[in-house]
Amino acid sequence: MRLRFVLLVLIAIGALGGTAALLYAWESPIPPIDPRSFGAPDRALVRRGASLALIGDCATCHTAPGGVPYAGGLAMPTPFGTIYSTNITPDPETGIGRWSMQAFIRALRSGVDREGRHLYPAFPYDHFTRVSDDDARALYAFFMSIDPVNSSAPSNALPFPLNVRLTLAGWKLLFLRQARFVADPSRDERWNRGKYLVDGLGHCGACHSPRNLLGAEKASAEFEGGEAEGWRAYALGRYSQSPVAWDEAALTDYLAHGSHPLHGTAQGPMANVVDNLAQVDPADVSAMAYYLASLGKGEGQNKSERAPSGPGHLPQAAGTQAATPSIPSDGGGAIYATVCASCHEGDRPLPLGGARLDLSTALTDDTPANLINLVMKGIPAAGASARPIMPGFGDVLGDRQISDLANYLRSRFAGRIPWGGLAKAVVEARGGR
Amino acid sequence: MTTLIINGESRSVEASPDTPLLYVLRDELGLNAAKYGCGLGQCGACTVIVDGKAVFSCVTPVTVLEGRAVTTLEGLGSHDAPGPMQLAFIAEQAAQCGYCIPGMMMRAQALLNRDPHATDEAIRAELQPHLCRCGTHMRILRAIRRAADEMRPKAEEAGTGR
């Protein structure tokens, strides 16, 4: 009797909890609008929205390789399965053509689509929740102004229960803090603008902060460095491992032009970011740099005095091949001397000469991912820009040779202990090519 | 002294270990198909095949190639007996000045060896590292498609034993 009572109470609690959870997770649809109801677009608002969309890197994810911008369909591999980006052109059937502004803003800030379905946090609404009303309106005006494209993304490939979107309500309960950006009155306007863009639309922390097992950014470890598409997103501010401290001028240059002589060239997903930032209002980029510079500088920096080598160290003949240094007998050293040194110690300046390896964060960082990627893939030419280039050696060097080279570079130029898990990282990088 | 396997033959070369393969091919072995273009691994004129992969011979020192199989354009056929890739380039008259063509053929060969059914899109993407300043790109693409059509039945015959 007693047992039955306890069971009944438990079932009742369970049912109530379940109902409460369902009620909590439930989001109602927002009625569709008539796509023809738009008047003439406000040109200035659309232009501002276009610039904001670049800061948000919207096209970077919402475009399939070789596809129409914003028409979606890009496969995004996550530790949980593959998610496909959606069509955010104003197509009434497959895009967001029937979305009201209210529906758009709810999606942006709360990760819920017009029909009330929860969106996966591959869409960084945990950052976009900070976007102001004005900017959200400008983004909406921009997206509604572009040409509609009829294109449906493939279905996501996620295992149960992650394919049940209601579970995302639980994720949001744990990790989504819905809040608009609040300016810090003790800081100037530029700093606040920079922080607003960095934390909000720019969603820098999405890559540059570590994530927990449930794929949420660790709030306590903001900008301590993260991972994106097989690349390391370096730690920023006081956590930076850069041998040369980043200052506002360097950050501005890097973000606006994609490279800096003392800090290298944006690669991997960051290459997309700088391509986008090159097209936005320079004042916004400079505000972001101003804010990021205020996050402090890492320790043990400014090794520029050390400079054992670098371009100009070796004499160079009239051609493009520099003399190489004496060849060490160990494997990694021999590879460096024969493969790398002719550029990295020759006197040909950037962008065609090699960067100074003693200034490379790829060597001081805690993970070898970026060094391995750079050695394998090189740095491809980026359009007509004057960014540095480098040929890739992934098809020339075997896994063992790349490991030996990485160990040699790490110890010689960064003076740090060898990376753990190097061989495995090389194999992974090759698999991911 | 470094031992290289060039077009199936073992060759000992005198050049110092840091010498780029391109210089060894042209200056020491007299294999002049691979061309010096930029010396930076950026134009593709020097491309050869190493263990099945297209690589820039101008930035590849011989010391890392010890014992590995290098194929140059000379390995695809000769003046008197051109291979299918070379025949296709001749048929389509894909060369204008011709400087980039050996590299183009080598990368195309590596691609078709790997994927006899390579799509136009894949061919374009694969040849992206190669520059041609005469502008014969369309003929080059046609030549590679022709070579693929020519080589595919043979590859499939060999594969299925029919």
Short mmCIF file of N, CA and C in Angstrom, two decimals, chain A residues 319-324 327 334-335 337-339 343 348 352 379-381 389-398 401 430, chain B residues 16-20 23 36 38-42 50-51 53-56 58-65 68 107 121 128:
data_model
loop_
_atom_site.label_atom_id
_atom_site.label_comp_id
_atom_site.label_asym_id
_atom_site.label_seq_id
_atom_site.Cartn_x
_atom_site.Cartn_y
_atom_site.Cartn_z
N GLY A 319 69.01 34.30 -57.91
CA GLY A 319 67.74 33.58 -58.08
C GLY A 319 66.92 33.65 -56.82
N THR A 320 66.05 32.69 -56.64
CA THR A 320 65.18 32.76 -55.48
C THR A 320 65.57 31.77 -54.41
N GLN A 321 66.56 30.92 -54.68
CA GLN A 321 66.94 29.95 -53.67
C GLN A 321 68.09 30.52 -52.85
N ALA A 322 67.88 30.60 -51.56
CA ALA A 322 68.93 31.06 -50.68
C ALA A 322 69.87 29.90 -50.39
N ALA A 323 71.07 30.23 -49.97
CA ALA A 323 71.95 29.19 -49.46
C ALA A 323 71.30 28.60 -48.22
N THR A 324 71.52 27.34 -47.97
CA THR A 324 70.93 26.75 -46.77
C THR A 324 72.00 26.62 -45.71
N ILE A 327 73.64 21.39 -42.60
CA ILE A 327 72.51 20.49 -42.38
C ILE A 327 72.76 19.60 -41.16
N ALA A 334 67.35 18.32 -40.29
CA ALA A 334 67.73 18.19 -41.70
C ALA A 334 66.58 18.64 -42.59
N ILE A 335 65.36 18.30 -42.21
CA ILE A 335 64.20 18.73 -43.01
C ILE A 335 64.08 20.25 -42.98
N ALA A 337 66.45 22.44 -42.48
CA ALA A 337 67.55 23.08 -43.21
C ALA A 337 67.36 22.97 -44.72
N THR A 338 66.82 21.85 -45.19
CA THR A 338 66.72 21.67 -46.63
C THR A 338 65.39 22.16 -47.20
N VAL A 339 64.32 21.99 -46.44
CA VAL A 339 63.00 22.34 -46.99
C VAL A 339 62.60 23.78 -46.63
N CYS A 343 63.62 29.74 -47.54
CA CYS A 343 62.70 30.89 -47.46
C CYS A 343 62.74 31.55 -46.08
N ARG A 348 64.67 37.28 -48.89
CA ARG A 348 63.50 37.76 -49.61
C ARG A 348 62.46 38.20 -48.58
N LEU A 352 56.63 37.21 -50.10
CA LEU A 352 57.13 36.03 -50.80
C LEU A 352 58.20 35.30 -49.99
N ILE A 379 50.18 28.16 -47.25
CA ILE A 379 49.29 29.32 -47.19
C ILE A 379 48.95 29.69 -48.62
N PRO A 380 47.76 29.33 -49.08
CA PRO A 380 47.42 29.63 -50.47
C PRO A 380 47.29 31.13 -50.70
N ALA A 381 47.57 31.53 -51.93
CA ALA A 381 47.39 32.94 -52.28
C ALA A 381 45.92 33.30 -52.11
N ILE A 389 52.42 34.04 -48.69
CA ILE A 389 52.06 32.75 -49.26
C ILE A 389 53.08 31.71 -48.83
N MET A 390 52.71 30.46 -48.95
CA MET A 390 53.66 29.38 -48.68
C MET A 390 53.15 28.13 -49.38
N PRO A 391 54.03 27.37 -50.05
CA PRO A 391 53.57 26.11 -50.62
C PRO A 391 53.35 25.08 -49.51
N GLY A 392 52.44 24.15 -49.73
CA GLY A 392 52.21 23.09 -48.75
C GLY A 392 53.15 21.92 -49.01
N PHE A 393 53.50 21.20 -47.94
CA PHE A 393 54.43 20.08 -48.09
C PHE A 393 53.81 18.75 -47.67
N GLY A 394 52.47 18.73 -47.57
CA GLY A 394 51.79 17.51 -47.12
C GLY A 394 51.98 16.34 -48.07
N ASP A 395 52.17 16.61 -49.37
CA ASP A 395 52.35 15.52 -50.32
C ASP A 395 53.82 15.16 -50.51
N VAL A 396 54.69 15.97 -49.90
CA VAL A 396 56.13 15.72 -50.02
C VAL A 396 56.65 15.01 -48.77
N LEU A 397 56.17 15.45 -47.62
CA LEU A 397 56.67 14.91 -46.36
C LEU A 397 55.70 13.86 -45.82
N GLY A 398 56.25 12.78 -45.32
CA GLY A 398 55.44 11.76 -44.67
C GLY A 398 55.08 12.16 -43.25
N GLN A 401 58.04 12.40 -40.96
CA GLN A 401 58.88 13.57 -41.24
C GLN A 401 58.25 14.85 -40.69
N ARG A 430 45.91 14.89 -41.53
CA ARG A 430 45.92 14.33 -42.87
C ARG A 430 44.54 13.78 -43.24
N SER B 16 74.01 18.24 -53.69
CA SER B 16 73.93 18.28 -52.23
C SER B 16 72.47 18.07 -51.82
N PRO B 17 72.26 17.55 -50.58
CA PRO B 17 70.93 17.10 -50.17
C PRO B 17 69.85 18.19 -50.21
N ASP B 18 70.28 19.46 -50.11
CA ASP B 18 69.28 20.52 -50.08
C ASP B 18 68.89 20.98 -51.48
N THR B 19 69.50 20.40 -52.53
CA THR B 19 69.19 20.84 -53.89
C THR B 19 67.75 20.48 -54.26
N PRO B 20 66.99 21.44 -54.77
CA PRO B 20 65.62 21.11 -55.18
C PRO B 20 65.63 20.07 -56.30
N TYR B 23 66.21 21.12 -60.01
CA TYR B 23 67.56 21.38 -60.50
C TYR B 23 68.26 20.08 -60.84
N TYR B 36 61.25 25.63 -64.69
CA TYR B 36 61.40 26.59 -63.61
C TYR B 36 60.52 27.79 -63.91
N CYS B 38 58.52 29.98 -60.99
CA CYS B 38 58.63 31.00 -59.95
C CYS B 38 59.63 30.62 -58.86
N GLY B 39 59.92 29.35 -58.73
CA GLY B 39 60.83 28.92 -57.66
C GLY B 39 60.21 29.02 -56.28
N LEU B 40 58.91 29.28 -56.22
CA LEU B 40 58.24 29.49 -54.93
C LEU B 40 57.10 28.49 -54.70
N GLY B 41 56.96 27.54 -55.60
CA GLY B 41 55.84 26.61 -55.45
C GLY B 41 54.49 27.30 -55.65
N GLN B 42 54.46 28.28 -56.55
CA GLN B 42 53.23 29.06 -56.71
C GLN B 42 52.67 29.03 -58.13
N VAL B 50 55.17 12.42 -57.16
CA VAL B 50 55.95 11.66 -56.18
C VAL B 50 55.00 10.73 -55.43
N ASP B 51 55.23 9.45 -55.51
CA ASP B 51 54.36 8.47 -54.86
C ASP B 51 52.88 8.77 -55.15
N LYS B 53 51.39 11.54 -55.89
CA LYS B 53 50.88 12.89 -55.61
C LYS B 53 51.64 13.92 -56.44
N ALA B 54 50.91 14.93 -56.91
CA ALA B 54 51.55 16.01 -57.65
C ALA B 54 52.27 16.92 -56.67
N VAL B 55 53.57 17.14 -56.88
CA VAL B 55 54.31 18.04 -55.99
C VAL B 55 55.13 19.03 -56.81
N PHE B 56 55.45 20.15 -56.17
CA PHE B 56 56.28 21.18 -56.82
C PHE B 56 57.75 20.79 -56.66
N CYS B 58 60.33 22.40 -57.49
CA CYS B 58 61.25 23.51 -57.23
C CYS B 58 61.44 23.78 -55.75
N VAL B 59 60.51 23.29 -54.91
CA VAL B 59 60.65 23.53 -53.47
C VAL B 59 60.81 22.21 -52.71
N THR B 60 61.15 21.14 -53.44
CA THR B 60 61.30 19.84 -52.79
C THR B 60 62.76 19.39 -52.86
N PRO B 61 63.48 19.47 -51.73
CA PRO B 61 64.88 19.06 -51.76
C PRO B 61 65.00 17.54 -51.93
N VAL B 62 66.04 17.11 -52.64
CA VAL B 62 66.15 15.68 -52.95
C VAL B 62 66.28 14.83 -51.69
N THR B 63 66.78 15.40 -50.62
CA THR B 63 67.02 14.57 -49.44
C THR B 63 65.74 13.95 -48.88
N VAL B 64 64.59 14.61 -49.06
CA VAL B 64 63.36 14.03 -48.52
C VAL B 64 62.75 13.02 -49.49
N LEU B 65 63.41 12.82 -50.64
CA LEU B 65 62.83 11.93 -51.65
C LEU B 65 63.57 10.59 -51.75
N ARG B 68 61.97 7.25 -52.96
CA ARG B 68 60.57 7.41 -53.34
C ARG B 68 60.43 7.49 -54.86
N ARG B 107 49.84 17.12 -63.05
CA ARG B 107 48.81 17.14 -62.01
C ARG B 107 47.53 16.46 -62.51
N GLU B 121 34.33 19.85 -62.49
CA GLU B 121 34.53 20.67 -61.29
C GLU B 121 35.80 20.23 -60.55
N GLN B 128 43.83 24.29 -59.90
CA GLN B 128 43.85 25.68 -59.41
C GLN B 128 45.27 26.19 -59.11
#
